[in-house]
GROMACS .gro file of C-alpha atoms in nm:
model
  403
    1MET     CA    1  35.482  10.739  11.556
    2LEU     CA    2  35.264  10.454  11.669
    3VAL     CA    3  34.984  10.369  11.465
    4THR     CA    4  34.666  10.145  11.608
    5GLY     CA    5  34.514   9.902  11.481
    6GLN     CA    6  34.213  10.135  11.458
    7HIS     CA    7  34.415  10.340  11.244
    8LEU     CA    8  34.524  10.039  11.053
    9GLN     CA    9  34.125   9.934  10.988
   10ARG     CA   10  34.070  10.276  10.876
   11ARG     CA   11  34.328  10.355  10.614
   12PRO     CA   12  34.191  10.113  10.372
   13GLN     CA   13  33.845  10.210  10.384
   14GLU     CA   14  33.909  10.541  10.307
   15ASP     CA   15  34.140  10.491  10.014
   16ALA     CA   16  33.841  10.246   9.874
   17SER     CA   17  33.602  10.569   9.912
   18VAL     CA   18  33.872  10.806   9.791
   19TRP     CA   19  33.889  10.526   9.470
   20LEU     CA   20  33.505  10.527   9.381
   21SER     CA   21  33.526  10.865   9.406
   22HIS     CA   22  33.754  10.956   9.152
   23MET     CA   23  33.637  10.679   8.951
   24GLY     CA   24  33.275  10.803   8.955
   25GLU     CA   25  33.458  11.169   8.847
   26GLN     CA   26  33.591  11.021   8.557
   27THR     CA   27  33.260  10.844   8.435
   28GLN     CA   28  33.078  11.173   8.445
   29THR     CA   29  33.384  11.365   8.210
   30GLN     CA   30  33.341  11.057   7.980
   31ALA     CA   31  32.971  11.082   7.980
   32ALA     CA   32  32.960  11.470   7.930
   33ALA     CA   33  33.273  11.439   7.644
   34GLU     CA   34  33.055  11.118   7.453
   35THR     CA   35  32.710  11.364   7.489
   36THR     CA   36  32.929  11.678   7.302
   37THR     CA   37  33.088  11.453   7.071
   38HIS     CA   38  32.688  11.287   6.962
   39ALA     CA   39  32.530  11.624   6.967
   40ILE     CA   40  32.805  11.709   6.705
   41ILE     CA   41  32.739  11.455   6.504
   42ILE     CA   42  32.378  11.472   6.489
   43ALA     CA   43  32.436  11.862   6.363
   44GLN     CA   44  32.620  11.736   6.071
   45ALA     CA   45  32.385  11.486   5.935
   46GLN     CA   46  32.161  11.793   5.970
   47ALA     CA   47  32.372  11.994   5.776
   48GLU     CA   48  32.455  11.734   5.491
   49ALA     CA   49  32.046  11.635   5.503
   50VAL     CA   50  31.934  11.977   5.439
   51ALA     CA   51  32.256  12.006   5.142
   52VAL     CA   52  32.095  11.743   4.979
   53VAL     CA   53  31.724  11.894   4.999
   54GLU     CA   54  31.880  12.213   4.829
   55ALA     CA   55  32.054  12.011   4.564
   56GLU     CA   56  31.739  11.836   4.453
   57ALA     CA   57  31.556  12.143   4.423
   58GLN     CA   58  31.841  12.325   4.210
   59ALA     CA   59  31.832  12.009   3.995
   60GLN     CA   60  31.409  12.025   3.936
   61ALA     CA   61  31.393  12.380   3.851
   62GLN     CA   62  31.713  12.366   3.583
   63SER     CA   63  31.503  12.047   3.407
   64ALA     CA   64  31.161  12.258   3.410
   65ALA     CA   65  31.386  12.593   3.293
   66GLU     CA   66  31.525  12.357   3.008
   67GLN     CA   67  31.153  12.194   2.922
   68VAL     CA   68  31.036  12.556   2.803
   69SER     CA   69  31.104  12.672   2.495
   70PRO     CA   70  31.361  12.957   2.471
   71PRO     CA   71  31.270  13.318   2.370
   72LEU     CA   72  31.294  13.425   1.994
   73PRO     CA   73  31.587  13.634   1.892
   74PRO     CA   74  31.479  13.979   1.819
   75SER     CA   75  31.518  13.956   1.417
   76GLN     CA   76  31.279  13.631   1.399
   77SER     CA   77  31.030  13.801   1.687
   78HIS     CA   78  31.001  14.092   1.406
   79GLN     CA   79  30.973  13.890   1.146
   80VAL     CA   80  30.629  13.689   1.293
   81TYR     CA   81  30.501  14.025   1.382
   82GLN     CA   82  30.526  14.196   0.998
   83GLN     CA   83  30.404  13.803   0.900
   84HIS     CA   84  30.079  13.888   1.129
   85HIS     CA   85  30.013  14.242   1.017
   86LEU     CA   86  30.042  14.138   0.707
   87GLN     CA   87  29.754  13.872   0.721
   88VAL     CA   88  29.548  14.138   0.915
   89GLU     CA   89  29.564  14.366   0.624
   90GLU     CA   90  29.444  14.067   0.392
   91ASP     CA   91  29.148  13.956   0.607
   92ARG     CA   92  29.034  14.370   0.601
   93LYS     CA   93  29.080  14.435   0.209
   94HIS     CA   94  28.883  14.060   0.138
   95HIS     CA   95  28.605  14.199   0.381
   96SER     CA   96  28.586  14.568   0.203
   97ASN     CA   97  28.544  14.446  -0.086
   98SER     CA   98  28.239  14.216   0.017
   99LEU     CA   99  28.121  14.513   0.150
  100ALA     CA  100  28.157  14.694  -0.173
  101ASP     CA  101  27.963  14.340  -0.417
  102SER     CA  102  27.665  14.393  -0.143
  103ASP     CA  103  27.664  14.728  -0.157
  104PRO     CA  104  27.703  14.953  -0.462
  105THR     CA  105  27.767  15.312  -0.270
  106PHE     CA  106  28.045  15.187  -0.024
  107ASN     CA  107  28.269  15.306  -0.243
  108SER     CA  108  28.123  15.661  -0.276
  109ILE     CA  109  28.196  15.717   0.092
  110PRO     CA  110  28.536  15.918   0.141
  111PRO     CA  111  28.775  15.724   0.377
  112PRO     CA  112  28.856  16.004   0.660
  113SER     CA  113  29.137  16.197   0.632
  114SER     CA  114  29.296  16.112   0.936
  115SER     CA  115  29.227  15.867   1.247
  116LYS     CA  116  29.264  16.195   1.491
  117ILE     CA  117  28.964  16.371   1.644
  118PRO     CA  118  28.973  16.715   1.506
  119PHE     CA  119  29.056  16.920   1.843
  120ARG     CA  120  28.926  17.301   1.840
  121PRO     CA  121  29.191  17.522   1.986
  122ARG     CA  122  29.067  17.717   2.316
  123LYS     CA  123  28.998  18.080   2.262
  124VAL     CA  124  29.208  18.273   2.529
  125ARG     CA  125  29.059  18.643   2.591
  126LYS     CA  126  29.308  18.913   2.715
  127VAL     CA  127  29.162  19.132   3.006
  128SER     CA  128  29.387  19.436   3.067
  129ASN     CA  129  29.551  19.537   3.400
  130ALA     CA  130  29.295  19.762   3.484
  131SER     CA  131  28.950  19.525   3.418
  132GLN     CA  132  29.154  19.220   3.624
  133GLU     CA  133  29.201  19.530   3.932
  134ASP     CA  134  28.828  19.615   3.896
  135ALA     CA  135  28.723  19.182   3.837
  136LEU     CA  136  28.951  19.141   4.172
  137ASN     CA  137  28.774  19.434   4.352
  138LYS     CA  138  28.463  19.338   4.259
  139ARG     CA  139  28.497  18.965   4.371
  140ASP     CA  140  28.647  19.065   4.735
  141SER     CA  141  28.407  19.325   4.797
  142GLY     CA  142  28.166  19.063   4.725
  143ASN     CA  143  28.319  18.832   5.003
  144GLU     CA  144  28.321  19.170   5.235
  145VAL     CA  145  27.955  19.186   5.161
  146SER     CA  146  27.901  18.810   5.217
  147ASN     CA  147  28.147  18.803   5.516
  148SER     CA  148  27.966  19.140   5.659
  149SER     CA  149  27.628  19.004   5.589
  150SER     CA  150  27.700  18.681   5.759
  151LEU     CA  151  27.858  18.845   6.091
  152LEU     CA  152  27.549  19.037   6.101
  153VAL     CA  153  27.316  18.719   6.104
  154VAL     CA  154  27.561  18.574   6.381
  155LYS     CA  155  27.596  18.927   6.581
  156SER     CA  156  27.210  18.964   6.540
  157ARG     CA  157  27.140  18.561   6.673
  158LYS     CA  158  27.385  18.655   6.960
  159GLY     CA  159  27.214  18.961   7.027
  160VAL     CA  160  26.860  18.848   7.072
  161PRO     CA  161  26.753  18.823   7.442
  162PRO     CA  162  26.662  18.493   7.575
  163PRO     CA  163  26.308  18.448   7.666
  164PRO     CA  164  26.162  18.587   7.958
  165PRO     CA  165  26.099  18.365   8.262
  166MET     CA  166  25.763  18.238   8.301
  167VAL     CA  167  25.644  18.418   8.554
  168ALA     CA  168  25.272  18.347   8.693
  169ARG     CA  169  25.022  18.660   8.686
  170PRO     CA  170  24.986  18.810   9.020
  171LEU     CA  171  24.715  18.797   9.212
  172SER     CA  172  24.677  19.139   9.223
  173CYS     CA  173  24.594  19.133   8.849
  174GLU     CA  174  24.180  19.143   8.800
  175GLY     CA  175  23.969  18.845   8.840
  176GLU     CA  176  24.301  18.629   8.945
  177VAL     CA  177  24.180  18.601   9.320
  178GLY     CA  178  23.847  18.508   9.173
  179LEU     CA  179  24.022  18.212   8.960
  180ALA     CA  180  24.212  18.115   9.268
  181ILE     CA  181  23.891  18.095   9.476
  182ARG     CA  182  23.693  17.892   9.207
  183HIS     CA  183  24.009  17.628   9.178
  184LEU     CA  184  24.026  17.594   9.584
  185ARG     CA  185  23.637  17.472   9.589
  186ASN     CA  186  23.723  17.255   9.360
  187SER     CA  187  24.037  17.078   9.451
  188ASP     CA  188  23.926  17.104   9.806
  189PRO     CA  189  23.622  17.060   9.905
  190ALA     CA  190  23.736  17.120  10.262
  191LEU     CA  191  23.817  17.449  10.214
  192GLY     CA  192  23.460  17.536  10.102
  193PRO     CA  193  23.308  17.660  10.467
  194VAL     CA  194  23.662  17.859  10.531
  195ILE     CA  195  23.585  18.008  10.209
  196ASP     CA  196  23.257  18.092  10.299
  197SER     CA  197  23.354  18.274  10.622
  198HIS     CA  198  23.568  18.473  10.502
  199PRO     CA  199  23.583  18.773  10.237
  200PRO     CA  200  23.867  18.716   9.988
  201PRO     CA  201  24.171  18.883   9.993
  202ALA     CA  202  24.289  19.166   9.800
  203PHE     CA  203  24.657  19.212   9.687
  204GLU     CA  204  24.752  19.582   9.658
  205ASN     CA  205  25.118  19.729   9.568
  206LEU     CA  206  25.197  19.947   9.811
  207HIS     CA  207  25.605  19.965   9.811
  208PRO     CA  208  25.903  19.883   9.565
  209PRO     CA  209  26.044  19.547   9.634
  210PHE     CA  210  26.368  19.696   9.828
  211HIS     CA  211  26.138  19.896  10.065
  212SER     CA  212  25.917  19.599  10.115
  213LEU     CA  213  26.267  19.372  10.202
  214ALA     CA  214  26.384  19.656  10.450
  215ARG     CA  215  26.108  19.677  10.580
  216SER     CA  216  26.052  19.278  10.666
  217ILE     CA  217  26.428  19.298  10.822
  218LEU     CA  218  26.363  19.573  11.065
  219TYR     CA  219  26.033  19.375  11.141
  220GLN     CA  220  26.192  19.107  11.216
  221GLN     CA  221  26.143  18.901  11.608
  222LEU     CA  222  25.963  19.168  11.719
  223ALA     CA  223  25.645  19.235  11.819
  224PHE     CA  224  25.414  19.435  11.588
  225LYS     CA  225  25.362  19.758  11.819
  226ALA     CA  226  25.734  19.816  11.860
  227ALA     CA  227  25.797  19.711  11.539
  228ALA     CA  228  25.572  19.994  11.375
  229SER     CA  229  25.770  20.202  11.602
  230ILE     CA  230  26.088  20.194  11.483
  231TYR     CA  231  25.992  20.142  11.087
  232SER     CA  232  25.843  20.497  11.165
  233ARG     CA  233  26.125  20.617  11.264
  234PHE     CA  234  26.344  20.500  11.039
  235LEU     CA  235  26.136  20.676  10.738
  236SER     CA  236  26.238  20.995  10.914
  237LEU     CA  237  26.580  20.948  10.924
  238CYS     CA  238  26.573  20.861  10.565
  239GLY     CA  239  26.319  21.126  10.471
  240GLY     CA  240  26.000  20.966  10.386
  241GLU     CA  241  25.893  20.673  10.185
  242GLU     CA  242  26.024  20.775   9.882
  243GLY     CA  243  26.400  20.823  10.053
  244VAL     CA  244  26.404  20.475  10.171
  245VAL     CA  245  26.609  20.354   9.889
  246PRO     CA  246  26.946  20.178   9.839
  247GLU     CA  247  27.213  20.470   9.836
  248VAL     CA  248  27.016  20.636  10.136
  249VAL     CA  249  27.012  20.305  10.334
  250LEU     CA  250  27.363  20.253  10.223
  251GLY     CA  251  27.470  20.591  10.329
  252LEU     CA  252  27.334  20.531  10.702
  253THR     CA  253  27.551  20.422  10.984
  254PRO     CA  254  27.500  20.167  11.238
  255GLN     CA  255  27.505  20.446  11.520
  256GLN     CA  256  27.245  20.667  11.364
  257LEU     CA  257  27.047  20.324  11.306
  258ARG     CA  258  27.123  20.245  11.672
  259GLN     CA  259  26.964  20.612  11.776
  260ILE     CA  260  26.612  20.497  11.655
  261GLY     CA  261  26.604  20.115  11.803
  262VAL     CA  262  26.783  19.892  11.519
  263SER     CA  263  27.002  19.688  11.675
  264ALA     CA  264  27.357  19.616  11.524
  265ARG     CA  265  27.276  19.306  11.363
  266LYS     CA  266  26.929  19.424  11.162
  267ALA     CA  267  27.188  19.727  11.093
  268SER     CA  268  27.440  19.498  10.898
  269TYR     CA  269  27.164  19.331  10.774
  270LEU     CA  270  27.010  19.635  10.582
  271HIS     CA  271  27.362  19.738  10.481
  272ASP     CA  272  27.452  19.391  10.303
  273LEU     CA  273  27.098  19.425  10.103
  274ALA     CA  274  27.133  19.786  10.019
  275SER     CA  275  27.508  19.699   9.893
  276LYS     CA  276  27.376  19.397   9.672
  277TYR     CA  277  27.127  19.690   9.514
  278THR     CA  278  27.409  19.942   9.480
  279ARG     CA  279  27.665  19.662   9.288
  280GLY     CA  280  27.412  19.514   9.045
  281ILE     CA  281  27.330  19.231   9.237
  282LEU     CA  282  26.952  19.252   9.267
  283SER     CA  283  26.756  19.522   9.185
  284ASP     CA  284  26.355  19.593   9.141
  285ALA     CA  285  26.302  19.509   8.819
  286ALA     CA  286  26.521  19.178   8.841
  287ILE     CA  287  26.334  19.094   9.124
  288VAL     CA  288  25.985  19.132   8.941
  289SER     CA  289  26.117  18.922   8.638
  290MET     CA  290  26.236  18.601   8.817
  291ASP     CA  291  26.076  18.308   8.877
  292ASP     CA  292  25.975  18.166   9.211
  293ARG     CA  293  26.284  17.922   9.240
  294SER     CA  294  26.554  18.163   9.095
  295LEU     CA  295  26.407  18.426   9.343
  296PHE     CA  296  26.443  18.197   9.637
  297SER     CA  297  26.770  18.142   9.566
  298MET     CA  298  26.873  18.523   9.530
  299LEU     CA  299  26.697  18.659   9.807
  300THR     CA  300  26.816  18.385  10.049
  301MET     CA  301  27.178  18.526   9.979
  302VAL     CA  302  27.080  18.846  10.156
  303LYS     CA  303  27.213  18.855  10.532
  304GLY     CA  304  26.891  18.842  10.710
  305ILE     CA  305  26.652  18.694  10.475
  306GLY     CA  306  26.542  18.353  10.467
  307ALA     CA  307  26.306  18.114  10.360
  308TRP     CA  308  26.030  18.265  10.570
  309SER     CA  309  26.116  18.619  10.497
  310VAL     CA  310  26.099  18.534  10.116
  311HIS     CA  311  25.780  18.329  10.088
  312MET     CA  312  25.578  18.631  10.306
  313PHE     CA  313  25.765  18.865  10.048
  314MET     CA  314  25.647  18.653   9.726
  315ILE     CA  315  25.344  18.630   9.867
  316PHE     CA  316  25.216  18.990   9.978
  317SER     CA  317  25.470  19.200   9.805
  318LEU     CA  318  25.510  19.037   9.469
  319HIS     CA  319  25.176  18.894   9.489
  320ARG     CA  320  25.287  18.523   9.372
  321PRO     CA  321  25.022  18.273   9.330
  322ASP     CA  322  25.159  17.966   9.415
  323VAL     CA  323  25.398  17.995   9.753
  324LEU     CA  324  25.338  17.759  10.058
  325PRO     CA  325  25.556  17.847  10.350
  326VAL     CA  326  25.589  17.560  10.502
  327GLY     CA  327  25.790  17.683  10.787
  328ASP     CA  328  25.512  17.913  10.907
  329LEU     CA  329  25.343  17.792  11.201
  330GLY     CA  330  24.990  17.998  11.139
  331VAL     CA  331  24.947  17.829  10.817
  332ARG     CA  332  25.083  17.493  10.971
  333ASN     CA  333  24.848  17.536  11.252
  334GLY     CA  334  24.539  17.578  11.020
  335VAL     CA  335  24.625  17.295  10.811
  336GLN     CA  336  24.605  17.115  11.142
  337ILE     CA  337  24.265  17.230  11.149
  338LEU     CA  338  24.122  17.180  10.832
  339ARG     CA  339  24.298  16.826  10.851
  340GLN     CA  340  24.172  16.746  11.160
  341MET     CA  341  24.502  16.615  11.287
  342SER     CA  342  24.622  16.502  11.621
  343GLU     CA  343  24.985  16.679  11.535
  344VAL     CA  344  25.067  16.992  11.401
  345PRO     CA  345  25.178  16.859  11.089
  346ARG     CA  346  25.570  16.918  10.981
  347PRO     CA  347  25.758  17.154  10.732
  348SER     CA  348  25.804  16.792  10.516
  349GLN     CA  349  25.419  16.730  10.526
  350MET     CA  350  25.313  17.068  10.392
  351GLU     CA  351  25.380  17.009  10.069
  352GLN     CA  352  25.161  16.658  10.029
  353LEU     CA  353  24.855  16.775  10.252
  354CYS     CA  354  24.838  17.083   9.977
  355GLU     CA  355  24.902  16.960   9.702
  356SER     CA  356  24.557  17.001   9.573
  357TRP     CA  357  24.595  17.393   9.635
  358ARG     CA  358  24.795  17.422   9.293
  359PRO     CA  359  24.844  17.616   9.119
  360TYR     CA  360  24.717  17.893   9.373
  361ARG     CA  361  24.867  17.779   9.740
  362SER     CA  362  24.901  18.151   9.857
  363VAL     CA  363  24.545  18.193   9.819
  364GLY     CA  364  24.485  17.859  10.042
  365SER     CA  365  24.747  17.996  10.289
  366TRP     CA  366  24.592  18.306  10.343
  367TYR     CA  367  24.287  18.136  10.431
  368MET     CA  368  24.468  17.940  10.646
  369TRP     CA  369  24.560  18.223  10.856
  370ARG     CA  370  24.262  18.315  10.865
  371LEU     CA  371  24.114  18.012  10.975
  372TYR     CA  372  24.385  17.979  11.245
  373GLU     CA  373  24.266  18.358  11.349
  374GLY     CA  374  23.922  18.231  11.457
  375LYS     CA  375  24.005  17.937  11.612
  376ARG     CA  376  24.277  18.132  11.841
  377SER     CA  377  24.035  18.430  11.904
  378ALA     CA  378  23.775  18.160  12.022
  379ILE     CA  379  23.956  18.022  12.294
  380THR     CA  380  23.978  18.220  12.611
  381PRO     CA  381  24.316  18.346  12.758
  382ALA     CA  382  24.326  18.119  12.999
  383VAL     CA  383  24.340  17.800  12.795
  384ALA     CA  384  24.569  17.956  12.555
  385GLY     CA  385  24.847  17.940  12.700
  386PRO     CA  386  25.199  18.089  12.644
  387GLN     CA  387  25.215  18.307  12.384
  388GLN     CA  388  25.483  18.176  12.054
  389ARG     CA  389  25.801  18.326  11.980
  390PRO     CA  390  25.730  18.600  11.722
  391GLN     CA  391  25.853  18.541  11.403
  392LEU     CA  392  25.999  18.783  11.086
  393LEU     CA  393  25.647  18.901  11.080
  394ASP     CA  394  25.314  18.903  11.204
  395SER     CA  395  25.205  18.554  11.005
  396VAL     CA  396  24.869  18.597  11.112
  397ASN     CA  397  24.821  18.925  11.034
  398PRO     CA  398  25.090  18.974  10.767
  399LEU     CA  399  24.921  19.213  10.506
  400ALA     CA  400  24.927  19.475  10.762
  401ASN     CA  401  25.322  19.415  10.756
  402LEU     CA  402  25.446  19.365  10.451
  403GLY     CA  403  25.418  19.635  10.189
   0.00000   0.00000   0.00000
């Protein structure tokens, strides 16, 4: 084996590094052992210190106990008690003698026979079984009466009907239209000339609510003459005005209604209205007694009856005094003329423009129809332009359409 000079030079260096690493490991091992030994010594010293402290505490406790006098034995303690009792008796006798010397009547008072307060035994009354049963029955019957009375009170409270909704007096009542006109004159002076130019409105009860609603459906989106012709044939099909009731209308088939000119859609509207009546959802009595907001919510649930239809029904059938048909084009045109506006007011503006008419906005709306009707009749046909699309009812002359 050949050994080069380079190998000979590297060998001592490697040996030195190995020796140094070995010495380092030994040094670390010795240091760890010394650390462990030191920790053990510290723990032993702490344990010895704790033992010394405990011994000193025990010694102090024993010395304190020795300083306290020991308790007397039972025989000696009994003797001390007897001596104390005799001393108390002598003091009491001495005090009594002194009282007797000062008060001659003291000895005449006899001493109490006993230190205890006399107790009178409680009398127990024996009751026969029959009387006990009678008492129990009486008590039970009293409870039943009281319970039944309380139940009656509760039932009577539960049975009390709620207060009726606040419904304003209809305009058909005597004097209501006059009050409305005076209010409109005072609240809105611009209405004065319009009121003077037209006779006061007349509100009459022509038909029950169901009849009026069915008629309003038949007049939808039709000219007045065409709608009047269909309505006349509808009355004949029902057997006259008295026959326009929910049961009869619900019994009419779509084919029968189609033969008199009623479309399939309007036939479904009539059947939906009659169905809600027969199921008890609506009734003439309930409609008359509902407030305006509740009535609007209930009637708009019927197919084919929208906000405009409900407003017309409330004004001309129920004669409600404070209804403002914000979507009616005739009323909006009348307000435009009254307020001298350049454009027709939007429905969202109508509430603010007619706020002063409350609580008789129905009468104010009626005068807006009259105002617009007079303005339209004064315009020549050449200037009038195309006709507006017909609405549910003729808004200019709704009194002739709604019963």
